[in-house]
Coordinates of N, CA, C and O and ligand atoms in Angstrom, one line a residue:
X1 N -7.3 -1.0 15.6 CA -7.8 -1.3 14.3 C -6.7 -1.9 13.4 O -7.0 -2.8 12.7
X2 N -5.4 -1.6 13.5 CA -4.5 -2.0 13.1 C -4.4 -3.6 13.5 O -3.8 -4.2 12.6
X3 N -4.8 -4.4 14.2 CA -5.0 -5.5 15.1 C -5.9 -6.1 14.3 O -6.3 -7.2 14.7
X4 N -6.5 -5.6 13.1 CA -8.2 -6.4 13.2 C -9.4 -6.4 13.8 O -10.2 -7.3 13.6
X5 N -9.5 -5.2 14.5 CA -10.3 -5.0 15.6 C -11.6 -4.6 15.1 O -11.7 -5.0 13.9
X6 N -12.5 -4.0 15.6 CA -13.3 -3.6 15.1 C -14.1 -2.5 15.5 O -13.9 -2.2 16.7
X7 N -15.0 -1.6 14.7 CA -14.9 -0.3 14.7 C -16.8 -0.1 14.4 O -17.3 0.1 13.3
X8 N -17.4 -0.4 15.7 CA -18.5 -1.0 15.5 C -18.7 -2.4 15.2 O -18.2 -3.3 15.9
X9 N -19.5 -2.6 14.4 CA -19.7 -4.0 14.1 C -18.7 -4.1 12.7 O -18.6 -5.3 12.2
X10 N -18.3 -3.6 12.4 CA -17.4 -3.8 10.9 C -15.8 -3.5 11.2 O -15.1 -2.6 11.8
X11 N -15.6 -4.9 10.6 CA -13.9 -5.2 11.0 C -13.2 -4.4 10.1 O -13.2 -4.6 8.9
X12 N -12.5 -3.4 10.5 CA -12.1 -2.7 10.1 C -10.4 -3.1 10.1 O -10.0 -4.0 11.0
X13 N -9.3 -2.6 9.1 CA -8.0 -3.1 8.8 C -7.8 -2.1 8.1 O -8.5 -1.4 7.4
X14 N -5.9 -1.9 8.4 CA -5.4 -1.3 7.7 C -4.2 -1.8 7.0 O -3.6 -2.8 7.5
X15 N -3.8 -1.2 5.9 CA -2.5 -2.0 4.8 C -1.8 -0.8 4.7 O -2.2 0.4 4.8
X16 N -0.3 -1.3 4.6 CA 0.9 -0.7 3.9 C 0.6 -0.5 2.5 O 0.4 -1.4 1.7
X17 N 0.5 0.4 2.4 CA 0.8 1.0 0.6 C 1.9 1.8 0.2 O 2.2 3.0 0.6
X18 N 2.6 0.9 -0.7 CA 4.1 1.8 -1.1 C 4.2 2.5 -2.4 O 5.1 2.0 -3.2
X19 N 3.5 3.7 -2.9 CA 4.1 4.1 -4.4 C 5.7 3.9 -4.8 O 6.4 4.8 -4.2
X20 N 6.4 3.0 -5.5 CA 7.5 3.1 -6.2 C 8.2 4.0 -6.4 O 7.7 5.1 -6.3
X21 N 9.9 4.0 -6.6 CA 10.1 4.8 -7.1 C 9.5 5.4 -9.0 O 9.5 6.5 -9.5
X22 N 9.2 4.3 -9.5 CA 8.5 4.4 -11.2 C 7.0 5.3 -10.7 O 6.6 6.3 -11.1
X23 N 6.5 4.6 -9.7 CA 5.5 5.7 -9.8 C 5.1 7.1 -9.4 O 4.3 7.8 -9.9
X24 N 6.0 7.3 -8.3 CA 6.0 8.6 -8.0 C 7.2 9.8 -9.3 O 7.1 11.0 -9.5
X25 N 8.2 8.7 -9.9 CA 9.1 9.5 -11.2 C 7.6 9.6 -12.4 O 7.1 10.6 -12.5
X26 N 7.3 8.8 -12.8 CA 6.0 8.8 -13.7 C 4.8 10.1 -13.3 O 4.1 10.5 -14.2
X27 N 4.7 10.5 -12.1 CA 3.7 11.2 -11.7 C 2.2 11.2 -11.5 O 1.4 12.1 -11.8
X28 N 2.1 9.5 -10.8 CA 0.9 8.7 -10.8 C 0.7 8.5 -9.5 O 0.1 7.5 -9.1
X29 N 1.5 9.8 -8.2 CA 1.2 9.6 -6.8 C -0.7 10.1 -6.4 O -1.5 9.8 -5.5
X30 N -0.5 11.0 -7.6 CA -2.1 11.2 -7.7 C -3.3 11.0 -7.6 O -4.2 11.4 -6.8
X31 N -3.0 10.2 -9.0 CA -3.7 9.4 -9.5 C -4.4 7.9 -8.7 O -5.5 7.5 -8.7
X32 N -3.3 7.4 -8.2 CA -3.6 6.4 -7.1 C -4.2 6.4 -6.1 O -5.1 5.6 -5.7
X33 N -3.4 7.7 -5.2 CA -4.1 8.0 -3.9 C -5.7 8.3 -4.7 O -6.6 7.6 -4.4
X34 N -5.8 9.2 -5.5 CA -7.3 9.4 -5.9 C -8.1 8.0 -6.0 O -9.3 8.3 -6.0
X35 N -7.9 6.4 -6.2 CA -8.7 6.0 -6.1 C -8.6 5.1 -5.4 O -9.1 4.1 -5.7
X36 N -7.8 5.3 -4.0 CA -8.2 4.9 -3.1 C -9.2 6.4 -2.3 O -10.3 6.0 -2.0
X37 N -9.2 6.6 -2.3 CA -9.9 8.0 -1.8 C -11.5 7.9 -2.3 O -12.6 8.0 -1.8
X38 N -11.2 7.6 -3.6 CA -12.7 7.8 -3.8 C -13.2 6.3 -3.5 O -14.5 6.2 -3.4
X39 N -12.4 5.1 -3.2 CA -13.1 4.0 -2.9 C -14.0 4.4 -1.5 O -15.2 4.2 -1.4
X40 N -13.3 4.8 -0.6 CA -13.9 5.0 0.7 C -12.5 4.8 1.5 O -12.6 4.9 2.7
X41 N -11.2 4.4 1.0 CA -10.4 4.2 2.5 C -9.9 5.3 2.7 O -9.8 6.2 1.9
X42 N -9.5 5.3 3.9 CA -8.8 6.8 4.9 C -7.6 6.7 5.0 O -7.1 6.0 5.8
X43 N -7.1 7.6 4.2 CA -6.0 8.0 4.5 C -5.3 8.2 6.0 O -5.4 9.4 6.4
X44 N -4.6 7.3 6.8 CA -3.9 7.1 8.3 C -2.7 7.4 8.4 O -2.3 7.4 9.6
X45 N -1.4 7.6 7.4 CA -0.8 7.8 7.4 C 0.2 7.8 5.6 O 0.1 7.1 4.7
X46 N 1.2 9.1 5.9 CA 1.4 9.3 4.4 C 2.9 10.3 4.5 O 2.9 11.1 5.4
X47 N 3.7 10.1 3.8 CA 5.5 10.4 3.8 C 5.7 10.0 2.5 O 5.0 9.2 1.8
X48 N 7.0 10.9 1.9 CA 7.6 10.8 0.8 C 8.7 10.5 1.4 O 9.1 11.3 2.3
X49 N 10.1 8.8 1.0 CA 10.8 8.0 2.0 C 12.0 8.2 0.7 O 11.6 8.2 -0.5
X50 N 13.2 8.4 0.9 CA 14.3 8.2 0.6 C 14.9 7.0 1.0 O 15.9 7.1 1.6
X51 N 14.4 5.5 0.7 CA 14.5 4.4 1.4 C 15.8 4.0 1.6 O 16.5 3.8 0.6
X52 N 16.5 3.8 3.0 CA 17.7 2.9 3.2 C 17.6 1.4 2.9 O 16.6 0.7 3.1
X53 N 18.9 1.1 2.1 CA 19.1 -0.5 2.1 C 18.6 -1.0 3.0 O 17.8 -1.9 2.8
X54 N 19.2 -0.4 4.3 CA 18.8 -1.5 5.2 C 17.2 -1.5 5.4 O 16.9 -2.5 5.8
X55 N 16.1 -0.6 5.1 CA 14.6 -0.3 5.2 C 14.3 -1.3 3.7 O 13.3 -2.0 3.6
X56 N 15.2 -1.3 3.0 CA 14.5 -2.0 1.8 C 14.8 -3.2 2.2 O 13.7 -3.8 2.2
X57 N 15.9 -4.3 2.6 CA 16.3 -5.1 3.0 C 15.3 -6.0 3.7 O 15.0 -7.2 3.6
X58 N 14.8 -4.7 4.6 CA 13.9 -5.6 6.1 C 12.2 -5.5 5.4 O 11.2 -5.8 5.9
X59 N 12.4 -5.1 4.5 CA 10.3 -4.6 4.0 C 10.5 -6.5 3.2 O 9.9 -7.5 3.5
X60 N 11.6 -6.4 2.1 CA 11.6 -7.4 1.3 C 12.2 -8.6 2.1 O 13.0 -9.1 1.2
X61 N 12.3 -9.1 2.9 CA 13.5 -9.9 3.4 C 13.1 -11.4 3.1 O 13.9 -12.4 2.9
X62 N 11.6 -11.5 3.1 CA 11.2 -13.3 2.8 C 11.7 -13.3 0.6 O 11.6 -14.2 -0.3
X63 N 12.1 -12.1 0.7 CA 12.5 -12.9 -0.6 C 14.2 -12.5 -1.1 O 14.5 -12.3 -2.3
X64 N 15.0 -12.6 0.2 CA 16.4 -12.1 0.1 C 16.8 -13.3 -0.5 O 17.9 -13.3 -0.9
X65 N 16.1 -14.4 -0.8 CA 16.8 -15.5 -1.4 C 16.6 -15.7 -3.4 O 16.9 -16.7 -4.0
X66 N 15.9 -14.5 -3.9 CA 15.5 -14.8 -5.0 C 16.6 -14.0 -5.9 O 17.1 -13.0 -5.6
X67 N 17.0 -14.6 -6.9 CA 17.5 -14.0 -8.0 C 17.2 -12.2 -8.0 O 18.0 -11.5 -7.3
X68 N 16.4 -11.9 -8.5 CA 16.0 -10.5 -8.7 C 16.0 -9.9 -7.3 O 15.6 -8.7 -7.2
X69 N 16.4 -10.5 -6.1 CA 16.4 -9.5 -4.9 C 17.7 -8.3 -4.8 O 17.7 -7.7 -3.8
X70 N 18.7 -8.1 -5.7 CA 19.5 -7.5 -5.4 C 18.6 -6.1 -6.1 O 18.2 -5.0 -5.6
X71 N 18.6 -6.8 -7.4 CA 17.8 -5.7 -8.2 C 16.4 -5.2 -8.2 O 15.7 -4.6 -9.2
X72 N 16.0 -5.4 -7.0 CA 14.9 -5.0 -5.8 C 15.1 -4.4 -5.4 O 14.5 -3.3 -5.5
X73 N 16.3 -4.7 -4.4 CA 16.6 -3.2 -3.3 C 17.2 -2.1 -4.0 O 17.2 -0.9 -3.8
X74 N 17.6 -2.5 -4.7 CA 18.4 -1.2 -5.5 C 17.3 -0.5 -6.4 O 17.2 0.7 -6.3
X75 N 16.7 -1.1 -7.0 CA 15.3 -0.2 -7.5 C 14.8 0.8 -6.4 O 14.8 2.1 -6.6
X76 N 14.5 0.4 -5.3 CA 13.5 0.4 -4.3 C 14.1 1.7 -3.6 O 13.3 2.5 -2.9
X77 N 15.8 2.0 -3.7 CA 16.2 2.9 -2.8 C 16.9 3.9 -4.0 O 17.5 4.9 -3.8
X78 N 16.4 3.0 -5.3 CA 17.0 4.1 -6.2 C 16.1 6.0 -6.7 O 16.4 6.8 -7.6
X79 N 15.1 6.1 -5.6 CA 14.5 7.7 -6.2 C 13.4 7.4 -4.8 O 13.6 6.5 -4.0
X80 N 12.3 8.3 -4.7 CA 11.6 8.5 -3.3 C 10.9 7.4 -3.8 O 11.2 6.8 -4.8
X81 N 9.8 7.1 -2.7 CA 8.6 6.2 -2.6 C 7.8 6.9 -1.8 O 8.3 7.5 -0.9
X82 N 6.9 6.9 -2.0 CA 5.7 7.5 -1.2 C 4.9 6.2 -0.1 O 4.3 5.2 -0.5
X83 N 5.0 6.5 1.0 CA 4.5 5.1 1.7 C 3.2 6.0 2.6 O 3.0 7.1 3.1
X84 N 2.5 4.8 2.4 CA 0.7 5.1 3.0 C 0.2 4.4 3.4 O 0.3 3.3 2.8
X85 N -0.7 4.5 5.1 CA -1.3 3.7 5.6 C -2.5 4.5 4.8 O -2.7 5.6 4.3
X86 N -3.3 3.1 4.8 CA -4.7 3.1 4.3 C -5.6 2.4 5.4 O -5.2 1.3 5.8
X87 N -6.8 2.9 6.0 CA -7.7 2.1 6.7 C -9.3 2.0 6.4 O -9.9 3.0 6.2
X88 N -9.9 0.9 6.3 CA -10.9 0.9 5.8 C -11.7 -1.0 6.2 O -10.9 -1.9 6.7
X89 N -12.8 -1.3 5.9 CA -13.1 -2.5 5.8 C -12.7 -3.1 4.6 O -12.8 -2.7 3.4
X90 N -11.9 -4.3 5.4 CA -11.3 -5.3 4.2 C -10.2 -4.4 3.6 O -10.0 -4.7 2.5
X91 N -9.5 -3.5 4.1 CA -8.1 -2.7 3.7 C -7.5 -3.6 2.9 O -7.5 -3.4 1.7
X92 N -7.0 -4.4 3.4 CA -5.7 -5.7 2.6 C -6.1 -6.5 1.8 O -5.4 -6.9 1.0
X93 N -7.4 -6.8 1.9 CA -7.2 -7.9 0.7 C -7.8 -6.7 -0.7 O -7.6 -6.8 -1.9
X94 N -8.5 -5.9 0.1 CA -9.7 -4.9 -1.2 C -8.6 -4.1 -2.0 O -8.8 -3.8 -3.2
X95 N -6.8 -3.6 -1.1 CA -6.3 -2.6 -1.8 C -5.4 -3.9 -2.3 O -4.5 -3.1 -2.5
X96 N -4.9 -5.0 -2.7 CA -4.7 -6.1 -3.3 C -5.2 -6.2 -4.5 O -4.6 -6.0 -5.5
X97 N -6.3 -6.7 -4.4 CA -7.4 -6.1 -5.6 C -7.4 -5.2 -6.4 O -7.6 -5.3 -7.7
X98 N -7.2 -3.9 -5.6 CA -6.8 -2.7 -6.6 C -5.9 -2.6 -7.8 O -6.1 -2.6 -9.1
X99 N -4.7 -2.6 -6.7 CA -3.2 -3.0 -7.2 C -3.5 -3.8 -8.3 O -3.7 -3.3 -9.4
X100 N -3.7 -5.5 -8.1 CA -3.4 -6.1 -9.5 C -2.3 -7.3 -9.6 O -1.3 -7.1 -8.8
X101 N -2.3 -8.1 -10.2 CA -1.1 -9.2 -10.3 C 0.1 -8.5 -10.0 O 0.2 -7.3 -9.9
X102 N 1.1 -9.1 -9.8 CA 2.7 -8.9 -9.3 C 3.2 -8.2 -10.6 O 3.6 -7.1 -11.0
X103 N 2.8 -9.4 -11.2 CA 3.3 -9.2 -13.0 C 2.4 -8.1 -13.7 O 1.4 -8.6 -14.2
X104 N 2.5 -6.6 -13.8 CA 1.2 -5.9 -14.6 C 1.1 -6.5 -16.2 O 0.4 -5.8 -16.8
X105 N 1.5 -7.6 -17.0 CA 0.7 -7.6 -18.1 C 0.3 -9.1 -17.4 O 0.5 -9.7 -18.4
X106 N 0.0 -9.8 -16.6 CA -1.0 -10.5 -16.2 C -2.1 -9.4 -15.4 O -3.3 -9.6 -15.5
X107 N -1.8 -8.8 -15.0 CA -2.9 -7.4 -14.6 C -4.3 -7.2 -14.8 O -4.4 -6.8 -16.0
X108 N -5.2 -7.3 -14.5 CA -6.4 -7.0 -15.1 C -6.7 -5.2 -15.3 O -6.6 -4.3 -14.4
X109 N -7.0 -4.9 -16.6 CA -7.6 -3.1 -16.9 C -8.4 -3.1 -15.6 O -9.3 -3.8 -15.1
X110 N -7.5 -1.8 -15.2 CA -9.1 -1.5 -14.0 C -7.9 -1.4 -12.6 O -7.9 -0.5 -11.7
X111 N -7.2 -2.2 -12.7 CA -6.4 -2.4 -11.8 C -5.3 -1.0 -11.5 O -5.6 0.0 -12.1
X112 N -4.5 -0.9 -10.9 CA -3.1 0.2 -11.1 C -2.2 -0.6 -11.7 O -1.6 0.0 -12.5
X113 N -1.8 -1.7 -11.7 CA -0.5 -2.1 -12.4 C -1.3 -2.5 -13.3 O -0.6 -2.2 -14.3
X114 N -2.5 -3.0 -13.9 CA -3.0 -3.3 -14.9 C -3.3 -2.2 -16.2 O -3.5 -2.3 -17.4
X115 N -3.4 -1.1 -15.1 CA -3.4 0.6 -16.0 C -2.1 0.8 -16.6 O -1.9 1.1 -17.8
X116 N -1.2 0.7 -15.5 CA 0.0 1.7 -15.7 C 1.3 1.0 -15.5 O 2.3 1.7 -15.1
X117 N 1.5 -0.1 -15.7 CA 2.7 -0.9 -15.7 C 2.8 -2.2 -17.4 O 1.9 -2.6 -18.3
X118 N 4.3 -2.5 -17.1 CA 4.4 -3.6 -18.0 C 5.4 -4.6 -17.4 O 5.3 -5.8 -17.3
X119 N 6.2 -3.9 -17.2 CA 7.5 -4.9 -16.4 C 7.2 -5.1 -15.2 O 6.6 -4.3 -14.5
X120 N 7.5 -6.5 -14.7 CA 7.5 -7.1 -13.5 C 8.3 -6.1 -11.9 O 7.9 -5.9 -10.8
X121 N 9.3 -5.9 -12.5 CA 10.4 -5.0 -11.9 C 10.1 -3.8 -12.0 O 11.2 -3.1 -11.8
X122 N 9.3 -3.1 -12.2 CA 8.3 -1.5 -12.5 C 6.9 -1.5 -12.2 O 5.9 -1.0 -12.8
X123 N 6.9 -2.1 -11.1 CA 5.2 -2.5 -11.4 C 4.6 -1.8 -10.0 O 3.8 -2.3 -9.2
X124 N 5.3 -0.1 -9.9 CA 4.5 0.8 -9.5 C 3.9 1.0 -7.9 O 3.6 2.0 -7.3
X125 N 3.7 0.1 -7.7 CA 3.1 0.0 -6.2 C 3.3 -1.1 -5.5 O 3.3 -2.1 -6.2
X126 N 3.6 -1.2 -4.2 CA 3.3 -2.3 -3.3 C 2.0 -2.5 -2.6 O 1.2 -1.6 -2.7
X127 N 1.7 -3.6 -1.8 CA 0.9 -3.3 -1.2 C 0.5 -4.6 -0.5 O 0.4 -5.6 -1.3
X128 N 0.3 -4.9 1.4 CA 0.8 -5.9 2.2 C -0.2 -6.8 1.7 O -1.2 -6.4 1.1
X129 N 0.2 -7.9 2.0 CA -0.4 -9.1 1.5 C -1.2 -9.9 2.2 O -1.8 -10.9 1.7
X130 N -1.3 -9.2 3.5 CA -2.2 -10.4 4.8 C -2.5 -9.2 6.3 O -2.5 -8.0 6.1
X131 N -2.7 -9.5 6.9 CA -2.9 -8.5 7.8 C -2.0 -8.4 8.8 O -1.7 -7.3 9.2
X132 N -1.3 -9.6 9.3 CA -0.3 -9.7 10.1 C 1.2 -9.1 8.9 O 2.2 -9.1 9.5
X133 N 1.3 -8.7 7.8 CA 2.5 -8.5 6.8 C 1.7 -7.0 7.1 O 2.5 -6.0 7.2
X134 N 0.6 -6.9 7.4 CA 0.3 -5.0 6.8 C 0.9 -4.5 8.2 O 1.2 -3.3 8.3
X135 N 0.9 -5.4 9.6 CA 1.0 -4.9 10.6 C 2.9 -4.3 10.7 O 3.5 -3.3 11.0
X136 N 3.1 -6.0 10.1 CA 4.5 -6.0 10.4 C 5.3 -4.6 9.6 O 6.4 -4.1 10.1
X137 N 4.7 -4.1 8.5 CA 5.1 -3.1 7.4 C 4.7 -2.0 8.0 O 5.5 -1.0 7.8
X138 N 3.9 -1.8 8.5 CA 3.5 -0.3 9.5 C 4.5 -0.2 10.3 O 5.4 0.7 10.3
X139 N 4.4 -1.3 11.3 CA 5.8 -0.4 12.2 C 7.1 0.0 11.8 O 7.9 0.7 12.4
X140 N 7.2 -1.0 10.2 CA 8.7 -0.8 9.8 C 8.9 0.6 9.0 O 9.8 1.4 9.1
X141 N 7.8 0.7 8.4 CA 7.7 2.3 8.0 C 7.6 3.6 9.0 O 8.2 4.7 8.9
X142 N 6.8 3.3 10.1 CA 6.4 4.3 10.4 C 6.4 4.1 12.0 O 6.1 3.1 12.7
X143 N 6.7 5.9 12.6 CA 6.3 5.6 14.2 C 5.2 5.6 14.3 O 4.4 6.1 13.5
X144 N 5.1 4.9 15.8 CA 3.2 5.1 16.0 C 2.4 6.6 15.9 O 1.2 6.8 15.6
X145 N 3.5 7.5 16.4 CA 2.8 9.0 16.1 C 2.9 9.3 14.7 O 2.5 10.4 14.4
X146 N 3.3 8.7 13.9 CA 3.0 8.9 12.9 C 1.1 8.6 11.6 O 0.5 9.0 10.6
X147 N 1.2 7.7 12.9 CA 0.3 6.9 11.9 C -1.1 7.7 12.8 O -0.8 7.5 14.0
X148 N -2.1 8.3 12.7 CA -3.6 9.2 13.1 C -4.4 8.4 12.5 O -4.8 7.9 11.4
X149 N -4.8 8.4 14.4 CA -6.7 7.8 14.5 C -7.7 9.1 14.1 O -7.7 10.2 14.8
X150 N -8.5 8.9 12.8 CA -9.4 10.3 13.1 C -10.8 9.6 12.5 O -11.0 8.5 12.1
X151 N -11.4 10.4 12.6 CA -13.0 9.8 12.4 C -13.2 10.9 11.2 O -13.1 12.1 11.1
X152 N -13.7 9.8 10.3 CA -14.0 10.8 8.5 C -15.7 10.7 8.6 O -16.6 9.8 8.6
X153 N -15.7 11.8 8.5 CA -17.1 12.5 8.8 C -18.0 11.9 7.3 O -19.1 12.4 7.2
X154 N -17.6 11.0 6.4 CA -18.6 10.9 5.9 C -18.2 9.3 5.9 O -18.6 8.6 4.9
X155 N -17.7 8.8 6.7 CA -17.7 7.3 6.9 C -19.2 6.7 6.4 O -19.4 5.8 5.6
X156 N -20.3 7.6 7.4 CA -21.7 7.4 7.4 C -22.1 7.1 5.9 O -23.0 6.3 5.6
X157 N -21.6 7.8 5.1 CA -21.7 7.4 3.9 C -21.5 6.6 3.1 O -22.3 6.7 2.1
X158 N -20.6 5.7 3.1 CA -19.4 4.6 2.7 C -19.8 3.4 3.8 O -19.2 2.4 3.6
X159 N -20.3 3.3 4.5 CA -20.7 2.3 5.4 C -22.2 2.3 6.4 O -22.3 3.1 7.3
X160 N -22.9 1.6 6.1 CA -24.3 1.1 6.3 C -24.4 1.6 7.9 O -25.3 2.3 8.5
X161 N -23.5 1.0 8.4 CA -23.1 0.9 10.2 C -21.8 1.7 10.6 O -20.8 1.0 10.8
X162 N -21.7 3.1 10.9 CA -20.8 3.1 12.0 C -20.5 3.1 13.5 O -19.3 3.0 13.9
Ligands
DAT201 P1 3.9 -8.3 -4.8 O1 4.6 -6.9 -4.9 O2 2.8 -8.4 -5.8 O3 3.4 -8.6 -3.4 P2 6.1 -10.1 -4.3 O4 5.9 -9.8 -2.9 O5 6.1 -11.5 -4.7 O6 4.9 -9.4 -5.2 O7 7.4 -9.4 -4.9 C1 7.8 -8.2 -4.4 C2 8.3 -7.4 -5.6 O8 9.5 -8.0 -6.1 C3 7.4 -7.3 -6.8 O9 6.4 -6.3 -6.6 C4 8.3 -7.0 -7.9 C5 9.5 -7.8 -7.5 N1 9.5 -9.2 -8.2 C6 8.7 -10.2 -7.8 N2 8.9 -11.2 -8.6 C7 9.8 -10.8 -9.5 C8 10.4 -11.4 -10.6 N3 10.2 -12.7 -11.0 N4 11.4 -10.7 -11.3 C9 11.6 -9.4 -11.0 N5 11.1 -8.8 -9.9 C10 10.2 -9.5 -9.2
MG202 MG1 4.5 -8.9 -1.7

């Protein structure tokens, strides 16, 4: 599933999701997982990360060449982050959607950075960008035993076909 595979007839995907250090200090680890939860995706994997440079280095690395990347990793390793596999149809681009612009006051209400952010550099959540980035971000976060295949008993609910 991680692959794009599929789980029945419905292509099923899973995304990296990273609460911030601003959001887990703010006390909006909650709050978020709650609406991914109530959307329908499944919780597959979940840790509170004391991130190494070198883990922040290698998550952010296509943008080691930007101005603001020092003041990235140093954010990023400066307090915990809560990191989360999510699985569901359409994982990556639907928890994208969630999230909200890069920038939360371009943000749309409704969104999590559009709720709960203002600054570019505080903007609370990550979350992978493509499916081969959500793959690449899983194994960097996490071992494979870390991450649990389980069948959520009310999938049948949340999806027409399982
Ligand atoms: P996203 O997190 O929406 O995928 P990104 O991958 O382009 O955005 O950038 C990663 C993070 O880097 C982003 O969440 C916040 C920070 N960042 C991006 N652009 C920035 C900027 N212009 N100034 C400061 N921080 C920035
Ligand atoms: Mg990104």
């Amino acid at each position: 599933m991680a692959d794009g595979g599929f789980f029945g007839w419905i292509s099923m995907e899973r995304t990296f999701i990273a609460i911030k250090p601003d959001g887990v200090q703010r006390g909006l680890v909650g709050e978020i997982l709650q609406r991914f939860e109530r959307r329908g995706y499944k919780i597959v994997a979940l840790k509170c990360v004391q991130v190494s440079e070198e883990l922040a280095k290698s998550h952010y690395a296509d943008l080691s060449e930007r101005p603001f990347f020092p003041g990235l990793v140093a954010f990023i390793t400066s307090s915990p982050v809560v990191a989360i596999v999510l699985e569901g149809k359409d994982a990556v681009a639907t928890g994208r959607t969630m999230i909200g612009a890069t920038n939360p006051l371009s943000s749309a209400p409704g969104t999590i950075r559009g709720d709960y952010g203002i600054d570019v550099g505080r903007n609370i959540i990550h979350g992978s960008d493509s499916v081969a980035s959500a793959e690449r971000e899983i194994a960097l976060w996490f071992a494979p035993s870390e991450v649990i295949d389980w069948q959520a008993n009310q999938a049948k609910w949340i999806y027409e076909k399982v």
